[in-house]
One Martini backbone bead per residue (centre of mass of N, CA, C, O) as a GRO file, in nm:
protein
  259
    1GLY     BB    1  18.984  16.333  13.361
    2SER     BB    2  18.928  16.307  13.693
    3ILE     BB    3  18.605  16.324  13.883
    4PHE     BB    4  18.498  16.302  14.196
    5TYR     BB    5  18.724  16.155  14.358
    6HIS     BB    6  18.865  16.044  14.596
    7GLY     BB    7  18.929  16.313  14.788
    8HIS     BB    8  18.783  16.544  14.632
    9LYS     BB    9  18.728  16.876  14.707
   10ILE     BB   10  18.455  16.899  14.549
   11VAL     BB   11  18.328  16.687  14.758
   12THR     BB   12  18.100  16.684  15.039
   13ASP     BB   13  17.967  16.403  14.977
   14GLU     BB   14  18.010  16.076  14.865
   15ASN     BB   15  17.711  15.971  14.895
   16THR     BB   16  17.511  16.210  14.769
   17GLY     BB   17  17.667  16.418  14.597
   18GLU     BB   18  17.803  16.643  14.666
   19PHE     BB   19  17.879  16.964  14.553
   20LYS     BB   20  18.090  17.205  14.367
   21LYS     BB   21  17.993  17.344  14.113
   22ASP     BB   22  18.136  17.575  14.007
   23GLU     BB   23  18.407  17.417  14.016
   24ALA     BB   24  18.348  17.209  13.820
   25GLU     BB   25  18.296  17.343  13.578
   26ARG     BB   26  18.573  17.479  13.557
   27LEU     BB   27  18.726  17.238  13.514
   28ILE     BB   28  18.622  17.163  13.263
   29ASN     BB   29  18.671  17.439  13.084
   30VAL     BB   30  18.989  17.396  13.137
   31GLN     BB   31  19.009  17.168  12.954
   32GLU     BB   32  18.848  17.212  12.703
   33GLU     BB   33  19.015  17.426  12.629
   34ILE     BB   34  19.318  17.300  12.603
   35SER     BB   35  19.189  17.100  12.392
   36ASP     BB   36  19.158  17.330  12.177
   37LYS     BB   37  19.455  17.431  12.149
   38THR     BB   38  19.610  17.133  12.120
   39GLY     BB   39  19.397  16.915  11.954
   40ILE     BB   40  19.334  16.728  12.232
   41PRO     BB   41  19.128  16.534  12.302
   42CYS     BB   42  18.843  16.472  12.580
   43MET     BB   43  18.771  16.349  12.891
   44LEU     BB   44  18.570  16.197  13.141
   45ASP     BB   45  18.608  16.070  13.480
   46VAL     BB   46  18.321  15.938  13.641
   47VAL     BB   47  18.329  15.936  13.989
   48GLY     BB   48  18.128  15.689  14.215
   49SER     BB   49  18.057  15.544  14.529
   50THR     BB   50  17.718  15.594  14.486
   51ASP     BB   51  17.428  15.581  14.323
   52ASN     BB   52  17.362  15.891  14.374
   53ALA     BB   53  17.615  16.022  14.316
   54LEU     BB   54  17.634  15.924  14.017
   55ARG     BB   55  17.397  16.040  13.900
   56ARG     BB   56  17.471  16.348  13.953
   57PHE     BB   57  17.705  16.341  13.789
   58ILE     BB   58  17.604  16.263  13.518
   59ARG     BB   59  17.409  16.527  13.494
   60PHE     BB   60  17.609  16.737  13.524
   61VAL     BB   61  17.809  16.637  13.275
   62SER     BB   62  17.612  16.655  13.040
   63GLU     BB   63  17.553  16.980  13.066
   64GLN     BB   64  17.870  17.058  13.009
   65THR     BB   65  17.929  16.816  12.774
   66ASP     BB   66  17.996  16.656  12.453
   67ALA     BB   67  18.157  16.476  12.568
   68PRO     BB   68  18.283  16.172  12.660
   69PHE     BB   69  18.197  15.930  12.962
   70LEU     BB   70  18.342  15.777  13.214
   71VAL     BB   71  18.182  15.515  13.432
   72ASP     BB   72  18.287  15.514  13.790
   73SER     BB   73  18.356  15.260  14.014
   74PRO     BB   74  18.424  15.055  14.300
   75SER     BB   75  18.093  14.987  14.236
   76VAL     BB   76  17.913  14.760  14.068
   77GLU     BB   77  17.622  14.909  14.166
   78ALA     BB   78  17.714  15.185  14.035
   79ARG     BB   79  17.773  15.125  13.765
   80ILE     BB   80  17.492  14.979  13.694
   81ALA     BB   81  17.333  15.253  13.782
   82GLY     BB   82  17.469  15.454  13.594
   83ILE     BB   83  17.390  15.337  13.323
   84ARG     BB   84  17.105  15.320  13.364
   85TYR     BB   85  17.055  15.627  13.377
   86ALA     BB   86  17.164  15.715  13.098
   87LYS     BB   87  16.960  15.567  12.951
   88GLU     BB   88  16.716  15.711  13.042
   89ILE     BB   89  16.862  16.002  12.953
   90GLY     BB   90  17.017  15.946  12.651
   91LEU     BB   91  17.336  15.826  12.717
   92GLU     BB   92  17.452  15.539  12.591
   93LYS     BB   93  17.649  15.681  12.347
   94LYS     BB   94  17.834  15.853  12.586
   95ILE     BB   95  17.926  15.626  12.698
   96ILE     BB   96  18.144  15.462  12.920
   97TYR     BB   97  18.276  15.179  13.056
   98ASN     BB   98  18.446  15.174  13.412
   99SER     BB   99  18.542  14.819  13.408
  100LEU     BB  100  18.660  14.513  13.233
  101ILE     BB  101  18.716  14.192  13.335
  102PRO     BB  102  18.761  13.876  13.364
  103GLU     BB  103  18.612  13.878  13.660
  104SER     BB  104  18.356  13.970  13.620
  105LYS     BB  105  18.026  13.978  13.620
  106PRO     BB  106  17.753  13.914  13.468
  107GLU     BB  107  17.592  14.181  13.526
  108GLU     BB  108  17.739  14.358  13.379
  109PHE     BB  109  17.691  14.238  13.096
  110GLU     BB  110  17.392  14.263  13.112
  111ALA     BB  111  17.361  14.576  13.128
  112ILE     BB  112  17.499  14.668  12.886
  113LYS     BB  113  17.278  14.493  12.694
  114GLU     BB  114  17.017  14.634  12.801
  115THR     BB  115  17.164  14.969  12.747
  116GLY     BB  116  17.308  14.999  12.484
  117LEU     BB  117  17.627  14.950  12.506
  118ASP     BB  118  17.944  15.032  12.271
  119SER     BB  119  18.128  15.069  12.533
  120ALA     BB  120  18.461  14.965  12.685
  121ILE     BB  121  18.680  14.882  12.913
  122LEU     BB  122  18.967  14.677  12.883
  123LEU     BB  123  19.149  14.501  13.140
  124ALA     BB  124  19.463  14.406  13.195
  125TYR     BB  125  19.381  14.182  13.392
  126SER     BB  126  19.628  13.881  13.566
  127GLY     BB  127  19.639  13.858  13.877
  128GLY     BB  128  19.915  14.068  13.909
  129SER     BB  129  20.071  14.015  13.651
  130LEU     BB  130  20.359  14.133  13.473
  131ARG     BB  131  20.332  13.994  13.232
  132SER     BB  132  20.253  14.066  12.912
  133ALA     BB  133  20.121  13.807  12.809
  134ASP     BB  134  19.899  13.765  13.015
  135ARG     BB  135  19.753  14.029  12.933
  136VAL     BB  136  19.683  13.953  12.652
  137LYS     BB  137  19.524  13.721  12.707
  138ALA     BB  138  19.308  13.854  12.907
  139VAL     BB  139  19.198  14.002  12.635
  140LYS     BB  140  19.146  13.777  12.436
  141GLY     BB  141  18.914  13.677  12.674
  142LEU     BB  142  18.717  13.926  12.686
  143LEU     BB  143  18.622  14.024  12.409
  144PRO     BB  144  18.405  13.838  12.362
  145LYS     BB  145  18.206  13.900  12.609
  146ALA     BB  146  18.184  14.194  12.490
  147GLU     BB  147  18.070  14.120  12.213
  148GLU     BB  148  17.815  13.985  12.317
  149ALA     BB  149  17.696  14.258  12.483
  150GLY     BB  150  17.756  14.487  12.263
  151VAL     BB  151  18.061  14.576  12.218
  152THR     BB  152  18.198  14.752  11.957
  153LYS     BB  153  18.408  14.982  12.159
  154PRO     BB  154  18.692  14.895  12.236
  155ILE     BB  155  18.907  15.008  12.559
  156ILE     BB  156  19.259  14.938  12.622
  157ASP     BB  157  19.370  14.878  12.946
  158THR     BB  158  19.706  14.785  13.069
  159PHE     BB  159  19.774  14.829  13.368
  160VAL     BB  160  19.848  15.034  13.616
  161LEU     BB  161  19.954  14.986  13.953
  162ASP     BB  162  20.287  15.109  13.920
  163LEU     BB  163  20.621  15.188  13.814
  164LEU     BB  164  20.658  14.866  13.792
  165SER     BB  165  20.454  14.841  13.514
  166LEU     BB  166  20.451  15.026  13.322
  167SER     BB  167  20.618  14.879  13.100
  168THR     BB  168  20.445  14.661  13.068
  169ALA     BB  169  20.193  14.816  12.973
  170CYS     BB  170  20.345  14.916  12.704
  171LYS     BB  171  20.415  14.639  12.593
  172THR     BB  172  20.131  14.530  12.574
  173MET     BB  173  20.024  14.764  12.389
  174ILE     BB  174  20.214  14.707  12.143
  175GLU     BB  175  20.083  14.409  12.106
  176LEU     BB  176  19.777  14.498  12.053
  177LYS     BB  177  19.784  14.644  11.840
  178LYS     BB  178  19.916  14.449  11.630
  179GLU     BB  179  19.692  14.202  11.698
  180VAL     BB  180  19.394  14.353  11.733
  181GLY     BB  181  19.339  14.690  11.662
  182LEU     BB  182  19.306  14.848  11.940
  183PRO     BB  183  19.264  15.065  12.151
  184CYS     BB  184  19.549  15.183  12.353
  185GLY     BB  185  19.616  15.231  12.709
  186CYS     BB  186  19.695  15.393  13.039
  187GLY     BB  187  19.703  15.480  13.386
  188ALA     BB  188  19.957  15.609  13.431
  189HIS     BB  189  19.926  15.774  13.729
  190ASN     BB  190  19.986  15.535  13.917
  191ALA     BB  191  20.286  15.555  13.911
  192ILE     BB  192  20.272  15.778  14.126
  193ALA     BB  193  20.042  15.735  14.343
  194THR     BB  194  20.229  15.469  14.460
  195TRP     BB  195  20.477  15.684  14.500
  196ARG     BB  196  20.736  15.796  14.700
  197ILE     BB  197  20.878  16.053  14.573
  198LYS     BB  198  20.842  16.324  14.810
  199GLU     BB  199  21.003  16.156  15.037
  200ARG     BB  200  21.283  16.182  14.872
  201LEU     BB  201  21.277  16.439  14.656
  202GLY     BB  202  21.029  16.590  14.702
  203GLN     BB  203  20.797  16.826  14.558
  204GLN     BB  204  20.960  16.915  14.309
  205SER     BB  205  20.934  16.574  14.177
  206VAL     BB  206  20.604  16.558  14.138
  207LEU     BB  207  20.556  16.683  13.835
  208PRO     BB  208  20.773  16.541  13.623
  209CYS     BB  209  20.692  16.255  13.691
  210LYS     BB  210  20.421  16.258  13.594
  211ILE     BB  211  20.462  16.341  13.317
  212ALA     BB  212  20.621  16.146  13.245
  213VAL     BB  213  20.428  15.894  13.294
  214ASN     BB  214  20.239  16.021  13.043
  215VAL     BB  215  20.431  16.026  12.786
  216THR     BB  216  20.532  15.736  12.793
  217PRO     BB  217  20.315  15.616  12.612
  218ILE     BB  218  20.255  15.826  12.384
  219SER     BB  219  20.556  15.774  12.240
  220LEU     BB  220  20.431  15.435  12.244
  221GLY     BB  221  20.147  15.469  12.085
  222ALA     BB  222  19.879  15.612  12.247
  223ASP     BB  223  19.569  15.666  12.217
  224PHE     BB  224  19.565  15.725  12.556
  225ILE     BB  225  19.510  15.877  12.859
  226LEU     BB  226  19.471  15.843  13.222
  227TYR     BB  227  19.596  16.116  13.411
  228GLY     BB  228  19.369  16.198  13.619
  229PRO     BB  229  19.349  16.460  13.782
  230ILE     BB  230  19.227  16.752  13.619
  231GLU     BB  231  19.425  16.956  13.711
  232GLU     BB  232  19.659  16.830  13.517
  233CYS     BB  233  19.582  16.943  13.234
  234ILE     BB  234  19.803  17.183  13.231
  235HIS     BB  235  20.033  16.978  13.180
  236VAL     BB  236  19.985  16.729  12.996
  237PHE     BB  237  19.830  16.841  12.715
  238PRO     BB  238  20.136  16.976  12.645
  239SER     BB  239  20.296  16.717  12.671
  240VAL     BB  240  20.158  16.581  12.394
  241MET     BB  241  20.198  16.800  12.197
  242ALA     BB  242  20.501  16.781  12.167
  243ILE     BB  243  20.481  16.498  12.062
  244ASN     BB  244  20.311  16.522  11.823
  245THR     BB  245  20.470  16.713  11.663
  246SER     BB  246  20.704  16.558  11.633
  247TYR     BB  247  20.557  16.316  11.467
  248LYS     BB  248  20.411  16.510  11.255
  249PHE     BB  249  20.708  16.529  11.084
  250LEU     BB  250  20.733  16.257  10.999
  251ASN     BB  251  20.454  16.212  10.833
  252ARG     BB  252  20.547  16.437  10.639
  253MET     BB  253  20.799  16.274  10.562
  254LYS     BB  254  20.749  15.939  10.516
  255ASP     BB  255  20.896  15.878  10.827
  256GLN     BB  256  20.862  15.587  11.003
  257LEU     BB  257  20.742  15.446  11.302
  258GLU     BB  258  20.830  15.176  11.430
  259ILE     BB  259  20.682  14.947  11.730
   0.00000   0.00000   0.00000
């Protein structure tokens, strides 16, 4: 679940990183509680707009949870500053860089190597192409560069830009899991974030659509989903649990489903 994202109501100043600590702590606890109840592991996607903000968020989150978390920012400079700060306070094995793309700058790979990070999200970005073959090719080209930077635990995000690209992302995920055998998933919530569903069908239609897009990749074998705002955890975790419970029965019966 994402926290401190752009527009998040608990953030009072995105530049300095001022935020409502009590509310942030409550949200983290809610996600961890429902994670424990459903048996589904959780992470946080810690988003910051600036160097200073991301440092503050990283420090706070590291004091609130033992779970690993993503270091995320629209700014390359802020992401690099964030992982360097994480290294300073001994968190380099707890964080995941979010994210690398084929066009990532050399300084990103250098910073990952110098800080000793071993995990990063590799985004299957292929210049806007919706073809799964192009996305697979993009990831295969990115993997050696990430490995050279010391990334031994890559996580592949097959890139959901909008509702139309969700199906391509899922197909890419299935193909990559077969070909490279690495953990794959996607930010499925982007499918709804850019879709004007509320205007077309009303507010009541938004929640079921959010749940639908998030469980779609899970049903097709995703190892993770970036489900969007942390507030959505109360809806997403039970939905994923339902899928997992059903599939566990197949496993118990030794009646495997191949995708």
